[in-house]
Amino acid sequence: MSIAFEPKRKIFTLKTDHSMYQMMIGPENYLLHTYYGRRCGDAFDYLHLERDCGFSPNPYALAAGRGFSLDTMPQEYSGSNGGDFRIPSVLPETDEGIRGADLRYVKHESRRGKYRLDGLPAAFGGEEETETLSITLADAATGLEAELLYGVFEHADVITRAVRFRNAGKSPVVLRKAASACLDLPFGDWDLLHFHGRHAMERQPEREPVTAGIKVLSSERGYSSHQHNPFAILCERGAGEDQGECYGMMLCYSGNHQTEVELDQTGLVRVVSGIGERHFSWKLEQGASFDTPEVLMSFTDEGLGKLSRIYHRFIRHNLCCSKWTAKKRPVLLNSWEAAYLDIDEEKILHLAENAKKLGVELLVLDDGWFGERDEDNRALGDWTPSPRKLPHGLNGLIQKVNEFGLRFGLWIEPEMISENSRLYRSHPDWALKVPERQPSIGREQMVLDLSRPEIAEWMYKTVARLLRENNIEYIKWDMNRSVTDLYSPALPADRQGETAHRYMLGLYNVMDRLTTEFPNVLFEGCAGGGGRFDAGMLAYCPQIWCSDNTDAIARLQIQRGTSYGYPASAIGAHVSACPNHQTGRTAPFGTRAAVAMAGTFGYELDPAKLSEEEQEEIRKQISRFHEVEDLVREGDYYRLTEENPRFTAWQFVSEEKKKSLFTLVLTEPAGNPLPLHTRLKGLHPEQCYRLKWVEYAGCRNWTGDELPQSLSGAALMYGGLTFPRMYGDDPSVQILLEAE
Ligand code: GLA
């Protein structure tokens, strides 16, 4: 059993293989957090001593002792307006004007299996691998109940958390904030590692000490955003890739989110994570309930690398529902950077024919195929093929693509509507707009009001029809603007604050139905590149286009940042033409392939524009990828270098440690360089490994014989490898190691 309750001391203990989480029912039935850390057999209720802290108030019944304050004790789920001045987890309000929550323990129960959430993506696990603990807290004044849900994945070292609110009172309660989880760490010096960025430069890691005050990482853009990923790590000051205590908080949600981190007057760090509160409120009528999204939490004392591997495995095994998660993905060629909107049947068939000759397995027809889509300012919503560009329709095109021996994939952006579209002309009220105000426009398009069930239904039917009527085996589901002008004519005034979250529920409902009905279709998420790269979307899409920036050197940083939380099997990565369309850089062809091989691998270029030599190179790259794809998709991932070094190196190791792919890209060539040396990780020390192939790109004077043919795991990990001098722009080396 991974969940235990000790009735005498009223302590709850949740255990995973390497971590332990503890809380206790304290004085006056306040639920106190007592411990989250390494697994052991002890109880930590003795740690939290009562003390009189000036100006921190005491609950009424405990006033005389003066030592117990909600403002100083670590809370399991913080209330509001009752003496804890730190970040609240919930802000309820009744019609009578009663605000805040004084949450007290009422009851608990535990059972085998994992709880489910109403309409939201969530981690799953069988009865044998998971247990659920539910602890109900209640606030007498508002009648609000908060059922804290814990899903314990013992062997995965993950604990999931969510809250189910119920209005057990007599009048409606409005939730102004409803966080998914609160984590109080009363002792220690912590760094916060988070992942911020912008379009075409997503998930840049930033590590900073947690200092007094509150830091908020959030998106109020209606999608999880390029700017702040809903994933954050707290790690001890000295933690590195291989050592140190680390806590991960990953929100399984793709809409507005916020993670607040506070260092309080006592040295306690509180992290509260959940739906972004700026555009949120939810009205609970008597008896109604509301589920928050869940947070995937993990702890390890083995450093950031281990924390990443825990999340990678968990996302692959316990979050992504698609059968594609564990399956070999087709090597695809996408038409976007090959032709942009300038496409027609002839051009696409030409692309397909050439792609097939190189070993590509699936052709993706990106933007431009539908309605009057000659420019990117029109036709979104008109999801029927342009008769001018595709005279034989999608079916005619797909048949011919299939005849070449290629599968077919299609781009769509179904959440959007262009003002210049048939759909808008017939349903101008379907776009999100505030009455009497001009809506703000992004990429000259508007957002469909998916909070309305009839519009979500239209979206489902439109995509389902495309999939039913055509042999489409892959969908790139795009979303290319932020969500503004929140107002839904279908909701009464006192429910307008629900629009943004209802939008997400509408979207998840459609994604759920489509992925269930079409299990053979591979769905790739996308939002202007990696703007919606989060655990919520990964529940439906086993892969997400990582960034619109396809420059291999820029990708090193983007993919490295992404790797802290998300597995390579989820990272959409392609080889594109040079000079690169986003940066103008010309990186060696081999380096571009080596970087794309740390993801799902594919191409985003017109093969006809390449030399014979380059085409031959593509054939070799694809056959190399086939040798390593299982390893990349399911192996353990190791970052071998810290941020901003002269070079970036990483490694995949198979579960049985029999096979490993090593990659190094030199990013700062020097006149008189220091030796280029790195140690490998994750191998078996006593195993002998053969260097099956060494593939170098852009290293002018290498012969390939510079490295020993075979070495022990110990030699590779303790001594490492030294590489000969590399010259030129962005050279790289890839090595496939195999156990002898
Ligand atoms: C977004 C995507 C691109 C491409 C374009 C098409 O920007 O990220 O890959 O599909 O839309 O308009």
Short mmCIF file of C-alpha atoms and ligand atoms in Angstrom, two decimals, residues 199 334 336 341 366-367 373 376 411 413 443 476 478-480 526-530 545 547-548 604, ligand 1:
data_model
loop_
_atom_site.label_atom_id
_atom_site.label_comp_id
_atom_site.label_asym_id
_atom_site.label_seq_id
_atom_site.Cartn_x
_atom_site.Cartn_y
_atom_site.Cartn_z
CA HIS A 199 7.47 32.76 -30.40
CA ASN A 334 5.99 18.89 -44.31
CA TRP A 336 5.27 24.50 -45.03
CA LEU A 341 0.88 28.90 -49.10
CA ASP A 366 0.34 22.21 -44.41
CA ASP A 367 -1.56 25.49 -44.59
CA ARG A 373 -6.56 30.55 -48.60
CA ASP A 376 -2.80 33.90 -44.35
CA TRP A 411 -2.73 20.67 -41.36
CA GLU A 413 -6.43 25.17 -37.45
CA ARG A 443 -2.63 37.12 -37.59
CA LYS A 476 -1.22 18.78 -37.47
CA ASP A 478 -2.54 24.29 -35.14
CA MET A 479 -3.62 27.34 -33.14
CA ASN A 480 -2.09 30.61 -34.24
CA CYS A 526 1.02 22.97 -32.67
CA ALA A 527 0.41 26.59 -31.69
CA GLY A 528 2.57 28.88 -33.80
CA GLY A 529 5.27 26.29 -33.13
CA GLY A 530 5.56 25.43 -29.45
CA TRP A 545 5.67 20.86 -33.02
CA SER A 547 8.99 25.59 -32.36
CA ASP A 548 8.58 27.47 -35.63
CA GLU A 604 10.56 20.70 -43.94
C1 GLA B 1 2.10 27.94 -37.69
C2 GLA B 1 2.85 26.64 -37.58
C3 GLA B 1 3.68 26.43 -38.82
C4 GLA B 1 2.80 26.42 -40.04
C5 GLA B 1 1.99 27.70 -40.09
C6 GLA B 1 0.97 27.66 -41.20
O1 GLA B 1 2.94 29.03 -37.63
O2 GLA B 1 3.63 26.63 -36.44
O3 GLA B 1 4.42 25.24 -38.74
O4 GLA B 1 1.95 25.30 -39.98
O5 GLA B 1 1.31 27.96 -38.88
O6 GLA B 1 0.22 28.82 -41.25
#
